mmCIF file with all atom_site columns, C-alpha atoms in Angstrom:
data_model
loop_
_atom_site.group_PDB
_atom_site.id
_atom_site.type_symbol
_atom_site.label_atom_id
_atom_site.label_alt_id
_atom_site.label_comp_id
_atom_site.label_asym_id
_atom_site.label_entity_id
_atom_site.label_seq_id
_atom_site.pdbx_PDB_ins_code
_atom_site.Cartn_x
_atom_site.Cartn_y
_atom_site.Cartn_z
_atom_site.occupancy
_atom_site.B_iso_or_equiv
_atom_site.pdbx_formal_charge
_atom_site.auth_seq_id
_atom_site.auth_comp_id
_atom_site.auth_asym_id
_atom_site.auth_atom_id
_atom_site.pdbx_PDB_model_num
ATOM 1   C CA . GLU A 1 1   ? 86.392  99.506  119.066 1.00 58.00 ? 554 GLU A CA 1
ATOM 2   C CA . THR A 1 2   ? 88.946  99.955  116.381 1.00 74.00 ? 555 THR A CA 1
ATOM 3   C CA . GLY A 1 3   ? 89.198  102.032 113.135 1.00 95.00 ? 556 GLY A CA 1
ATOM 4   C CA . VAL A 1 4   ? 86.393  104.473 112.247 1.00 97.00 ? 557 VAL A CA 1
ATOM 5   C CA . THR A 1 5   ? 83.024  103.834 113.495 1.00 97.00 ? 558 THR A CA 1
ATOM 6   C CA . GLN A 1 6   ? 79.721  105.692 112.408 1.00 98.00 ? 559 GLN A CA 1
ATOM 7   C CA . THR A 1 7   ? 76.272  105.749 113.969 1.00 98.00 ? 560 THR A CA 1
ATOM 8   C CA . PRO A 1 8   ? 73.529  105.216 113.369 1.00 98.00 ? 561 PRO A CA 1
ATOM 9   C CA . ARG A 1 9   ? 74.038  102.666 110.491 1.00 97.00 ? 562 ARG A CA 1
ATOM 10  C CA . HIS A 1 10  ? 70.590  103.436 109.027 1.00 97.00 ? 563 HIS A CA 1
ATOM 11  C CA . LEU A 1 11  ? 68.465  106.494 109.473 1.00 97.00 ? 564 LEU A CA 1
ATOM 12  C CA . VAL A 1 12  ? 64.943  107.488 108.073 1.00 96.00 ? 565 VAL A CA 1
ATOM 13  C CA . MET A 1 13  ? 63.873  111.135 108.526 1.00 94.00 ? 566 MET A CA 1
ATOM 14  C CA . GLY A 1 14  ? 61.173  113.352 107.336 1.00 91.00 ? 567 GLY A CA 1
ATOM 15  C CA . MET A 1 15  ? 62.064  116.706 105.567 1.00 90.00 ? 568 MET A CA 1
ATOM 16  C CA . THR A 1 16  ? 61.082  118.619 108.723 1.00 89.00 ? 569 THR A CA 1
ATOM 17  C CA . ASN A 1 17  ? 63.229  116.490 111.060 1.00 89.00 ? 570 ASN A CA 1
ATOM 18  C CA . LYS A 1 18  ? 66.587  117.431 112.698 1.00 94.00 ? 571 LYS A CA 1
ATOM 19  C CA . LYS A 1 19  ? 68.998  114.545 113.119 1.00 96.00 ? 572 LYS A CA 1
ATOM 20  C CA . SER A 1 20  ? 72.723  114.108 113.481 1.00 97.00 ? 573 SER A CA 1
ATOM 21  C CA . LEU A 1 21  ? 75.212  111.427 112.284 1.00 98.00 ? 574 LEU A CA 1
ATOM 22  C CA . LYS A 1 22  ? 78.171  110.774 114.476 1.00 98.00 ? 575 LYS A CA 1
ATOM 23  C CA . CYS A 1 23  ? 81.639  109.505 113.553 1.00 98.00 ? 576 CYS A CA 1
ATOM 24  C CA . GLU A 1 24  ? 84.475  108.389 115.812 1.00 98.00 ? 577 GLU A CA 1
ATOM 25  C CA . GLN A 1 25  ? 87.943  107.427 114.867 1.00 97.00 ? 578 GLN A CA 1
ATOM 26  C CA . HIS A 1 26  ? 90.208  105.266 117.168 1.00 95.00 ? 579 HIS A CA 1
ATOM 27  C CA . LEU A 1 27  ? 93.285  105.758 115.068 1.00 96.00 ? 580 LEU A CA 1
ATOM 28  C CA . GLY A 1 28  ? 94.735  108.902 116.661 1.00 95.00 ? 581 GLY A CA 1
ATOM 29  C CA . HIS A 1 29  ? 94.506  110.731 113.283 1.00 96.00 ? 582 HIS A CA 1
ATOM 30  C CA . ASN A 1 30  ? 94.248  114.508 112.819 1.00 95.00 ? 583 ASN A CA 1
ATOM 31  C CA . ALA A 1 31  ? 92.122  114.839 109.793 1.00 96.00 ? 584 ALA A CA 1
ATOM 32  C CA . MET A 1 32  ? 88.504  113.855 109.460 1.00 97.00 ? 585 MET A CA 1
ATOM 33  C CA . TYR A 1 33  ? 86.258  113.880 106.346 1.00 97.00 ? 586 TYR A CA 1
ATOM 34  C CA . TRP A 1 34  ? 82.526  113.749 105.291 1.00 98.00 ? 587 TRP A CA 1
ATOM 35  C CA . TYR A 1 35  ? 81.716  111.944 101.940 1.00 98.00 ? 588 TYR A CA 1
ATOM 36  C CA . LYS A 1 36  ? 78.336  111.545 100.240 1.00 98.00 ? 589 LYS A CA 1
ATOM 37  C CA . GLN A 1 37  ? 77.855  108.393 98.046  1.00 97.00 ? 590 GLN A CA 1
ATOM 38  C CA . SER A 1 38  ? 74.591  108.397 95.973  1.00 95.00 ? 591 SER A CA 1
ATOM 39  C CA . ALA A 1 39  ? 73.424  105.912 93.513  1.00 89.00 ? 592 ALA A CA 1
ATOM 40  C CA . LYS A 1 40  ? 73.681  108.335 90.474  1.00 85.00 ? 593 LYS A CA 1
ATOM 41  C CA . LYS A 1 41  ? 76.847  110.214 91.389  1.00 91.00 ? 594 LYS A CA 1
ATOM 42  C CA . PRO A 1 42  ? 80.461  109.513 92.087  1.00 93.00 ? 595 PRO A CA 1
ATOM 43  C CA . LEU A 1 43  ? 81.628  109.662 95.752  1.00 95.00 ? 596 LEU A CA 1
ATOM 44  C CA . GLU A 1 44  ? 81.667  113.305 96.619  1.00 96.00 ? 597 GLU A CA 1
ATOM 45  C CA . LEU A 1 45  ? 83.938  115.131 99.382  1.00 96.00 ? 598 LEU A CA 1
ATOM 46  C CA . MET A 1 46  ? 81.749  117.319 101.531 1.00 97.00 ? 599 MET A CA 1
ATOM 47  C CA . PHE A 1 47  ? 83.934  118.676 104.285 1.00 97.00 ? 600 PHE A CA 1
ATOM 48  C CA . VAL A 1 48  ? 87.601  118.290 105.637 1.00 96.00 ? 601 VAL A CA 1
ATOM 49  C CA . TYR A 1 49  ? 88.709  119.001 109.143 1.00 96.00 ? 602 TYR A CA 1
ATOM 50  C CA . ASN A 1 50  ? 92.294  119.319 110.073 1.00 94.00 ? 603 ASN A CA 1
ATOM 51  C CA . PHE A 1 51  ? 93.084  119.442 113.896 1.00 94.00 ? 604 PHE A CA 1
ATOM 52  C CA . LYS A 1 52  ? 89.430  120.318 114.403 1.00 94.00 ? 605 LYS A CA 1
ATOM 53  C CA . GLU A 1 53  ? 89.362  123.181 112.057 1.00 94.00 ? 606 GLU A CA 1
ATOM 54  C CA . GLN A 1 54  ? 87.254  123.034 108.826 1.00 95.00 ? 607 GLN A CA 1
ATOM 55  C CA . THR A 1 55  ? 89.685  123.623 105.804 1.00 93.00 ? 608 THR A CA 1
ATOM 56  C CA . GLU A 1 56  ? 87.239  122.382 103.118 1.00 92.00 ? 609 GLU A CA 1
ATOM 57  C CA . ASN A 1 57  ? 83.639  122.909 102.279 1.00 94.00 ? 610 ASN A CA 1
ATOM 58  C CA . ASN A 1 58  ? 82.713  121.740 98.829  1.00 92.00 ? 611 ASN A CA 1
ATOM 59  C CA . SER A 1 59  ? 79.962  123.849 98.310  1.00 94.00 ? 612 SER A CA 1
ATOM 60  C CA . VAL A 1 60  ? 77.596  121.928 100.537 1.00 96.00 ? 613 VAL A CA 1
ATOM 61  C CA . PRO A 1 61  ? 74.184  123.319 101.223 1.00 96.00 ? 614 PRO A CA 1
ATOM 62  C CA . SER A 1 62  ? 73.635  124.839 104.724 1.00 96.00 ? 615 SER A CA 1
ATOM 63  C CA . ARG A 1 63  ? 71.003  122.251 105.541 1.00 96.00 ? 616 ARG A CA 1
ATOM 64  C CA . PHE A 1 64  ? 74.185  120.168 106.367 1.00 97.00 ? 617 PHE A CA 1
ATOM 65  C CA . SER A 1 65  ? 76.101  121.541 109.350 1.00 97.00 ? 618 SER A CA 1
ATOM 66  C CA . PRO A 1 66  ? 79.256  119.799 110.337 1.00 98.00 ? 619 PRO A CA 1
ATOM 67  C CA . GLU A 1 67  ? 80.742  119.883 113.775 1.00 98.00 ? 620 GLU A CA 1
ATOM 68  C CA . CYS A 1 68  ? 84.197  118.699 114.972 1.00 97.00 ? 621 CYS A CA 1
ATOM 69  C CA . PRO A 1 69  ? 84.668  119.027 118.807 1.00 96.00 ? 622 PRO A CA 1
ATOM 70  C CA . ASN A 1 70  ? 87.892  117.198 118.848 1.00 95.00 ? 623 ASN A CA 1
ATOM 71  C CA . SER A 1 71  ? 90.231  115.215 116.511 1.00 92.00 ? 624 SER A CA 1
ATOM 72  C CA . SER A 1 72  ? 88.417  111.994 117.237 1.00 96.00 ? 625 SER A CA 1
ATOM 73  C CA . HIS A 1 73  ? 84.896  113.050 116.678 1.00 98.00 ? 626 HIS A CA 1
ATOM 74  C CA . LEU A 1 74  ? 82.933  114.454 113.815 1.00 98.00 ? 627 LEU A CA 1
ATOM 75  C CA . PHE A 1 75  ? 79.270  115.166 113.521 1.00 98.00 ? 628 PHE A CA 1
ATOM 76  C CA . LEU A 1 76  ? 77.018  116.045 110.557 1.00 98.00 ? 629 LEU A CA 1
ATOM 77  C CA . HIS A 1 77  ? 73.923  117.858 111.780 1.00 98.00 ? 630 HIS A CA 1
ATOM 78  C CA . LEU A 1 78  ? 70.967  117.448 109.328 1.00 97.00 ? 631 LEU A CA 1
ATOM 79  C CA . HIS A 1 79  ? 67.765  119.769 109.082 1.00 94.00 ? 632 HIS A CA 1
ATOM 80  C CA . THR A 1 80  ? 65.232  120.319 106.507 1.00 94.00 ? 633 THR A CA 1
ATOM 81  C CA . LEU A 1 81  ? 66.702  117.705 104.201 1.00 94.00 ? 634 LEU A CA 1
ATOM 82  C CA . GLN A 1 82  ? 65.306  116.871 100.583 1.00 95.00 ? 635 GLN A CA 1
ATOM 83  C CA . PRO A 1 83  ? 64.459  113.364 99.228  1.00 94.00 ? 636 PRO A CA 1
ATOM 84  C CA . GLU A 1 84  ? 67.595  113.859 96.952  1.00 94.00 ? 637 GLU A CA 1
ATOM 85  C CA . ASP A 1 85  ? 69.754  114.049 99.906  1.00 96.00 ? 638 ASP A CA 1
ATOM 86  C CA . SER A 1 86  ? 69.049  110.381 100.495 1.00 97.00 ? 639 SER A CA 1
ATOM 87  C CA . ALA A 1 87  ? 72.425  108.632 100.238 1.00 97.00 ? 640 ALA A CA 1
ATOM 88  C CA . LEU A 1 88  ? 75.188  106.773 102.045 1.00 97.00 ? 641 LEU A CA 1
ATOM 89  C CA . TYR A 1 89  ? 77.185  109.291 104.173 1.00 98.00 ? 642 TYR A CA 1
ATOM 90  C CA . LEU A 1 90  ? 80.751  108.156 104.821 1.00 98.00 ? 643 LEU A CA 1
ATOM 91  C CA . CYS A 1 91  ? 83.247  109.383 107.247 1.00 98.00 ? 644 CYS A CA 1
ATOM 92  C CA . ALA A 1 92  ? 87.012  108.984 106.895 1.00 97.00 ? 645 ALA A CA 1
ATOM 93  C CA . SER A 1 93  ? 90.066  110.007 108.798 1.00 97.00 ? 646 SER A CA 1
ATOM 94  C CA . SER A 1 94  ? 93.852  110.272 107.936 1.00 96.00 ? 647 SER A CA 1
ATOM 95  C CA . GLN A 1 95  ? 96.968  110.905 110.055 1.00 94.00 ? 648 GLN A CA 1
ATOM 96  C CA . ASP A 1 96  ? 98.184  114.106 108.333 1.00 90.00 ? 649 ASP A CA 1
ATOM 97  C CA . GLY A 1 97  ? 96.145  116.901 109.538 1.00 86.00 ? 650 GLY A CA 1
ATOM 98  C CA . ILE A 1 98  ? 97.558  119.580 106.925 1.00 85.00 ? 651 ILE A CA 1
ATOM 99  C CA . ALA A 1 99  ? 95.932  120.725 103.872 1.00 82.00 ? 652 ALA A CA 1
ATOM 100 C CA . GLY A 1 100 ? 97.354  118.906 101.053 1.00 81.00 ? 653 GLY A CA 1
ATOM 101 C CA . GLY A 1 101 ? 98.448  115.935 103.218 1.00 83.00 ? 654 GLY A CA 1
ATOM 102 C CA . THR A 1 102 ? 98.959  112.731 101.296 1.00 85.00 ? 655 THR A CA 1
ATOM 103 C CA . ASP A 1 103 ? 98.350  110.108 104.071 1.00 90.00 ? 656 ASP A CA 1
ATOM 104 C CA . THR A 1 104 ? 95.913  107.154 103.513 1.00 93.00 ? 657 THR A CA 1
ATOM 105 C CA . GLN A 1 105 ? 92.166  107.734 104.271 1.00 95.00 ? 658 GLN A CA 1
ATOM 106 C CA . TYR A 1 106 ? 90.505  105.187 106.433 1.00 96.00 ? 659 TYR A CA 1
ATOM 107 C CA . PHE A 1 107 ? 86.750  105.058 105.912 1.00 98.00 ? 660 PHE A CA 1
ATOM 108 C CA . GLY A 1 108 ? 83.951  104.049 108.356 1.00 98.00 ? 661 GLY A CA 1
ATOM 109 C CA . PRO A 1 109 ? 81.124  101.799 107.020 1.00 97.00 ? 662 PRO A CA 1
ATOM 110 C CA . GLY A 1 110 ? 78.757  104.814 106.505 1.00 97.00 ? 663 GLY A CA 1
ATOM 111 C CA . THR A 1 111 ? 75.268  105.887 107.551 1.00 98.00 ? 664 THR A CA 1
ATOM 112 C CA . ARG A 1 112 ? 72.508  104.941 105.018 1.00 97.00 ? 665 ARG A CA 1
ATOM 113 C CA . LEU A 1 113 ? 70.148  107.944 105.098 1.00 97.00 ? 666 LEU A CA 1
ATOM 114 C CA . THR A 1 114 ? 66.639  107.826 103.535 1.00 96.00 ? 667 THR A CA 1
ATOM 115 C CA . VAL A 1 115 ? 64.630  111.231 103.482 1.00 96.00 ? 668 VAL A CA 1
ATOM 116 C CA . LEU A 1 116 ? 60.938  110.976 103.064 1.00 93.00 ? 669 LEU A CA 1
ATOM 117 C CA . THR B 2 1   ? 85.572  120.279 86.691  1.00 72.00 ? 707 THR B CA 1
ATOM 118 C CA . GLN B 2 2   ? 87.778  117.153 86.953  1.00 80.00 ? 708 GLN B CA 1
ATOM 119 C CA . LEU B 2 3   ? 85.972  113.879 86.084  1.00 87.00 ? 709 LEU B CA 1
ATOM 120 C CA . LEU B 2 4   ? 87.012  110.281 86.294  1.00 94.00 ? 710 LEU B CA 1
ATOM 121 C CA . GLU B 2 5   ? 85.115  107.850 83.894  1.00 96.00 ? 711 GLU B CA 1
ATOM 122 C CA . GLN B 2 6   ? 85.288  104.217 84.813  1.00 97.00 ? 712 GLN B CA 1
ATOM 123 C CA . SER B 2 7   ? 84.313  101.348 82.509  1.00 97.00 ? 713 SER B CA 1
ATOM 124 C CA . PRO B 2 8   ? 82.565  98.992  82.587  1.00 97.00 ? 714 PRO B CA 1
ATOM 125 C CA . GLN B 2 9   ? 80.090  99.997  84.967  1.00 96.00 ? 715 GLN B CA 1
ATOM 126 C CA . PHE B 2 10  ? 79.042  96.393  85.783  1.00 97.00 ? 716 PHE B CA 1
ATOM 127 C CA . LEU B 2 11  ? 80.925  93.253  85.201  1.00 97.00 ? 717 LEU B CA 1
ATOM 128 C CA . SER B 2 12  ? 79.724  89.754  86.097  1.00 98.00 ? 718 SER B CA 1
ATOM 129 C CA . ILE B 2 13  ? 82.130  86.890  85.655  1.00 97.00 ? 719 ILE B CA 1
ATOM 130 C CA . GLN B 2 14  ? 82.827  83.293  86.679  1.00 98.00 ? 720 GLN B CA 1
ATOM 131 C CA . GLU B 2 15  ? 85.593  82.398  89.213  1.00 98.00 ? 721 GLU B CA 1
ATOM 132 C CA . GLY B 2 16  ? 88.942  82.034  87.211  1.00 98.00 ? 722 GLY B CA 1
ATOM 133 C CA . GLU B 2 17  ? 88.282  84.490  84.557  1.00 98.00 ? 723 GLU B CA 1
ATOM 134 C CA . ASN B 2 18  ? 90.597  87.549  83.826  1.00 98.00 ? 724 ASN B CA 1
ATOM 135 C CA . LEU B 2 19  ? 89.110  91.193  83.794  1.00 98.00 ? 725 LEU B CA 1
ATOM 136 C CA . THR B 2 20  ? 90.339  94.698  83.369  1.00 98.00 ? 726 THR B CA 1
ATOM 137 C CA . VAL B 2 21  ? 88.840  97.822  84.719  1.00 98.00 ? 727 VAL B CA 1
ATOM 138 C CA . TYR B 2 22  ? 89.601  101.170 83.167  1.00 98.00 ? 728 TYR B CA 1
ATOM 139 C CA . CYS B 2 23  ? 89.716  104.659 84.551  1.00 97.00 ? 729 CYS B CA 1
ATOM 140 C CA . ASN B 2 24  ? 89.808  107.648 82.085  1.00 96.00 ? 730 ASN B CA 1
ATOM 141 C CA . SER B 2 25  ? 89.957  111.347 82.446  1.00 94.00 ? 731 SER B CA 1
ATOM 142 C CA . SER B 2 26  ? 90.631  114.332 80.440  1.00 91.00 ? 732 SER B CA 1
ATOM 143 C CA . SER B 2 27  ? 92.529  115.945 83.255  1.00 91.00 ? 733 SER B CA 1
ATOM 144 C CA . VAL B 2 28  ? 96.084  115.189 84.457  1.00 92.00 ? 734 VAL B CA 1
ATOM 145 C CA . PHE B 2 29  ? 96.338  113.808 87.980  1.00 92.00 ? 735 PHE B CA 1
ATOM 146 C CA . SER B 2 30  ? 99.527  113.890 89.998  1.00 91.00 ? 736 SER B CA 1
ATOM 147 C CA . SER B 2 31  ? 98.549  110.452 91.645  1.00 92.00 ? 737 SER B CA 1
ATOM 148 C CA . LEU B 2 32  ? 95.768  107.978 91.181  1.00 94.00 ? 738 LEU B CA 1
ATOM 149 C CA . GLN B 2 33  ? 94.448  105.687 93.933  1.00 96.00 ? 739 GLN B CA 1
ATOM 150 C CA . TRP B 2 34  ? 92.308  102.461 93.559  1.00 98.00 ? 740 TRP B CA 1
ATOM 151 C CA . TYR B 2 35  ? 89.844  101.397 96.261  1.00 98.00 ? 741 TYR B CA 1
ATOM 152 C CA . ARG B 2 36  ? 87.532  98.500  96.756  1.00 98.00 ? 742 ARG B CA 1
ATOM 153 C CA . GLN B 2 37  ? 84.204  98.792  98.665  1.00 97.00 ? 743 GLN B CA 1
ATOM 154 C CA . GLU B 2 38  ? 82.343  95.840  99.757  1.00 95.00 ? 744 GLU B CA 1
ATOM 155 C CA . PRO B 2 39  ? 78.772  95.789  100.745 1.00 91.00 ? 745 PRO B CA 1
ATOM 156 C CA . GLY B 2 40  ? 78.018  97.627  104.000 1.00 91.00 ? 746 GLY B CA 1
ATOM 157 C CA . GLU B 2 41  ? 81.532  98.799  104.310 1.00 94.00 ? 747 GLU B CA 1
ATOM 158 C CA . GLY B 2 42  ? 83.532  101.999 103.392 1.00 96.00 ? 748 GLY B CA 1
ATOM 159 C CA . PRO B 2 43  ? 86.177  101.897 100.585 1.00 97.00 ? 749 PRO B CA 1
ATOM 160 C CA . VAL B 2 44  ? 89.530  100.562 101.338 1.00 97.00 ? 750 VAL B CA 1
ATOM 161 C CA . LEU B 2 45  ? 92.692  101.708 99.683  1.00 96.00 ? 751 LEU B CA 1
ATOM 162 C CA . LEU B 2 46  ? 94.361  99.023  97.436  1.00 97.00 ? 752 LEU B CA 1
ATOM 163 C CA . VAL B 2 47  ? 97.256  101.017 95.941  1.00 96.00 ? 753 VAL B CA 1
ATOM 164 C CA . THR B 2 48  ? 98.681  104.433 95.073  1.00 94.00 ? 754 THR B CA 1
ATOM 165 C CA . VAL B 2 49  ? 100.447 105.115 91.761  1.00 94.00 ? 755 VAL B CA 1
ATOM 166 C CA . VAL B 2 50  ? 102.333 108.377 91.425  1.00 91.00 ? 756 VAL B CA 1
ATOM 167 C CA . THR B 2 51  ? 104.653 107.945 88.294  1.00 91.00 ? 757 THR B CA 1
ATOM 168 C CA . GLY B 2 52  ? 103.377 108.039 84.618  1.00 92.00 ? 758 GLY B CA 1
ATOM 169 C CA . GLY B 2 53  ? 103.713 104.594 83.176  1.00 94.00 ? 759 GLY B CA 1
ATOM 170 C CA . GLU B 2 54  ? 104.035 103.000 86.634  1.00 95.00 ? 760 GLU B CA 1
ATOM 171 C CA . VAL B 2 55  ? 102.938 99.315  87.183  1.00 97.00 ? 761 VAL B CA 1
ATOM 172 C CA . LYS B 2 56  ? 102.200 98.064  90.530  1.00 97.00 ? 762 LYS B CA 1
ATOM 173 C CA . LYS B 2 57  ? 101.299 94.320  91.487  1.00 97.00 ? 763 LYS B CA 1
ATOM 174 C CA . LEU B 2 58  ? 99.486  93.274  94.481  1.00 95.00 ? 764 LEU B CA 1
ATOM 175 C CA . LYS B 2 59  ? 98.996  89.470  94.421  1.00 96.00 ? 765 LYS B CA 1
ATOM 176 C CA . ARG B 2 60  ? 96.639  88.842  91.425  1.00 97.00 ? 766 ARG B CA 1
ATOM 177 C CA . LEU B 2 61  ? 95.868  92.556  90.898  1.00 98.00 ? 767 LEU B CA 1
ATOM 178 C CA . THR B 2 62  ? 97.993  94.615  88.516  1.00 98.00 ? 768 THR B CA 1
ATOM 179 C CA . PHE B 2 63  ? 97.613  98.302  88.444  1.00 98.00 ? 769 PHE B CA 1
ATOM 180 C CA . GLN B 2 64  ? 99.029  100.753 85.720  1.00 97.00 ? 770 GLN B CA 1
ATOM 181 C CA . PHE B 2 65  ? 99.126  104.495 85.536  1.00 96.00 ? 771 PHE B CA 1
ATOM 182 C CA . GLY B 2 66  ? 99.089  105.924 81.906  1.00 95.00 ? 772 GLY B CA 1
ATOM 183 C CA . ASP B 2 67  ? 102.226 107.651 80.735  1.00 94.00 ? 773 ASP B CA 1
ATOM 184 C CA . ALA B 2 68  ? 100.165 111.060 80.353  1.00 94.00 ? 774 ALA B CA 1
ATOM 185 C CA . ARG B 2 69  ? 98.756  110.431 83.918  1.00 93.00 ? 775 ARG B CA 1
ATOM 186 C CA . LYS B 2 70  ? 95.099  110.878 82.622  1.00 94.00 ? 776 LYS B CA 1
ATOM 187 C CA . ASP B 2 71  ? 94.311  107.127 82.924  1.00 95.00 ? 777 ASP B CA 1
ATOM 188 C CA . SER B 2 72  ? 94.746  104.078 84.770  1.00 97.00 ? 778 SER B CA 1
ATOM 189 C CA . SER B 2 73  ? 93.669  100.331 84.606  1.00 98.00 ? 779 SER B CA 1
ATOM 190 C CA . LEU B 2 74  ? 93.255  97.562  87.076  1.00 98.00 ? 780 LEU B CA 1
ATOM 191 C CA . HIS B 2 75  ? 93.716  93.989  85.760  1.00 98.00 ? 781 HIS B CA 1
ATOM 192 C CA . ILE B 2 76  ? 92.710  90.957  87.811  1.00 98.00 ? 782 ILE B CA 1
ATOM 193 C CA . THR B 2 77  ? 93.923  87.614  87.040  1.00 98.00 ? 783 THR B CA 1
ATOM 194 C CA . ALA B 2 78  ? 91.909  84.476  88.027  1.00 98.00 ? 784 ALA B CA 1
ATOM 195 C CA . ALA B 2 79  ? 89.206  86.278  89.773  1.00 98.00 ? 785 ALA B CA 1
ATOM 196 C CA . GLN B 2 80  ? 87.786  84.888  92.953  1.00 98.00 ? 786 GLN B CA 1
ATOM 197 C CA . PRO B 2 81  ? 84.507  85.542  94.720  1.00 97.00 ? 787 PRO B CA 1
ATOM 198 C CA . GLY B 2 82  ? 86.349  87.439  97.345  1.00 96.00 ? 788 GLY B CA 1
ATOM 199 C CA . ASP B 2 83  ? 87.148  90.025  94.492  1.00 97.00 ? 789 ASP B CA 1
ATOM 200 C CA . THR B 2 84  ? 83.430  91.022  94.524  1.00 97.00 ? 790 THR B CA 1
ATOM 201 C CA . GLY B 2 85  ? 82.804  94.705  95.213  1.00 97.00 ? 791 GLY B CA 1
ATOM 202 C CA . LEU B 2 86  ? 82.718  98.138  93.895  1.00 98.00 ? 792 LEU B CA 1
ATOM 203 C CA . TYR B 2 87  ? 86.071  99.309  92.421  1.00 98.00 ? 793 TYR B CA 1
ATOM 204 C CA . LEU B 2 88  ? 86.728  103.004 92.687  1.00 98.00 ? 794 LEU B CA 1
ATOM 205 C CA . CYS B 2 89  ? 89.492  105.038 91.227  1.00 97.00 ? 795 CYS B CA 1
ATOM 206 C CA . ALA B 2 90  ? 90.465  108.384 92.792  1.00 96.00 ? 796 ALA B CA 1
ATOM 207 C CA . GLY B 2 91  ? 92.639  111.150 91.599  1.00 94.00 ? 797 GLY B CA 1
ATOM 208 C CA . GLY B 2 92  ? 94.582  113.519 93.720  1.00 90.00 ? 798 GLY B CA 1
ATOM 209 C CA . GLY B 2 93  ? 98.023  114.701 94.446  1.00 79.00 ? 799 GLY B CA 1
ATOM 210 C CA . GLY B 2 94  ? 99.656  117.994 93.750  1.00 78.00 ? 800 GLY B CA 1
ATOM 211 C CA . ASN B 2 95  ? 98.927  120.943 95.735  1.00 79.00 ? 801 ASN B CA 1
ATOM 212 C CA . THR B 2 96  ? 95.665  119.359 97.310  1.00 79.00 ? 802 THR B CA 1
ATOM 213 C CA . GLY B 2 97  ? 97.354  116.264 98.143  1.00 85.00 ? 803 GLY B CA 1
ATOM 214 C CA . PHE B 2 98  ? 95.018  113.272 98.855  1.00 87.00 ? 804 PHE B CA 1
ATOM 215 C CA . GLN B 2 99  ? 92.595  115.457 100.951 1.00 90.00 ? 805 GLN B CA 1
ATOM 216 C CA . LYS B 2 100 ? 90.618  116.500 97.983  1.00 91.00 ? 806 LYS B CA 1
ATOM 217 C CA . LEU B 2 101 ? 90.229  113.242 96.028  1.00 93.00 ? 807 LEU B CA 1
ATOM 218 C CA . VAL B 2 102 ? 88.224  113.139 92.976  1.00 94.00 ? 808 VAL B CA 1
ATOM 219 C CA . PHE B 2 103 ? 86.502  109.827 92.799  1.00 96.00 ? 809 PHE B CA 1
ATOM 220 C CA . GLY B 2 104 ? 85.472  107.825 89.657  1.00 96.00 ? 810 GLY B CA 1
ATOM 221 C CA . THR B 2 105 ? 82.141  106.668 88.683  1.00 95.00 ? 811 THR B CA 1
ATOM 222 C CA . GLY B 2 106 ? 82.875  103.086 89.961  1.00 97.00 ? 812 GLY B CA 1
ATOM 223 C CA . THR B 2 107 ? 82.912  99.587  88.664  1.00 98.00 ? 813 THR B CA 1
ATOM 224 C CA . ARG B 2 108 ? 80.627  96.959  90.211  1.00 97.00 ? 814 ARG B CA 1
ATOM 225 C CA . LEU B 2 109 ? 82.169  93.413  90.145  1.00 98.00 ? 815 LEU B CA 1
ATOM 226 C CA . LEU B 2 110 ? 80.321  90.129  90.725  1.00 98.00 ? 816 LEU B CA 1
ATOM 227 C CA . VAL B 2 111 ? 82.544  87.087  90.702  1.00 98.00 ? 817 VAL B CA 1
ATOM 228 C CA . SER B 2 112 ? 80.292  83.837  90.916  1.00 97.00 ? 818 SER B CA 1
ATOM 229 C CA . PRO B 2 113 ? 81.738  80.542  92.053  1.00 96.00 ? 819 PRO B CA 1
#
């Protein structure tokens, strides 16, 4: 595997379910990101991790819980979601690992989430 | 809140035509990036412009950053079906670098053979 991979690619869940999205980067990068891309709003940054430490939470509701066990893996734990949370969730990574870094972000293909 | 408005939202053209996509904001950005996102994939960085008035060329694509660093344009010459995709501009730089990018509303381009 190369680049940034995300699993699953598609997920359908009910509002009472608990599920997790997984992201893995094979680039040796030190920063990882979660983004939300919905049909009606621009691509939005959710969380940033630098060297496994969360450095940015863009006012994301607590029903989204990120976890970064190491610099190569990033999870997004989901619980009691709402239908308006249906979107494409994208993971990205970059080399830098410092807040304010300027390295290129490399995106995964995303997980298409549908909340019923 | 910083916003980046892109126009047009949708563009459907024939192969060989030229087109321009615009990205406008009321805010000043230190840098501006352009991405292309193909169906089923994440965005891929095309270019970064960092100086007001800067022009960069990438084969048939020409990118310009406005003098006041509030706007940018992407011009494609002789579009090809492979140019089809969602084009996104993103502002960043300064203290937050590229880790807190503000993305534009997107322009969806369809180039037909």
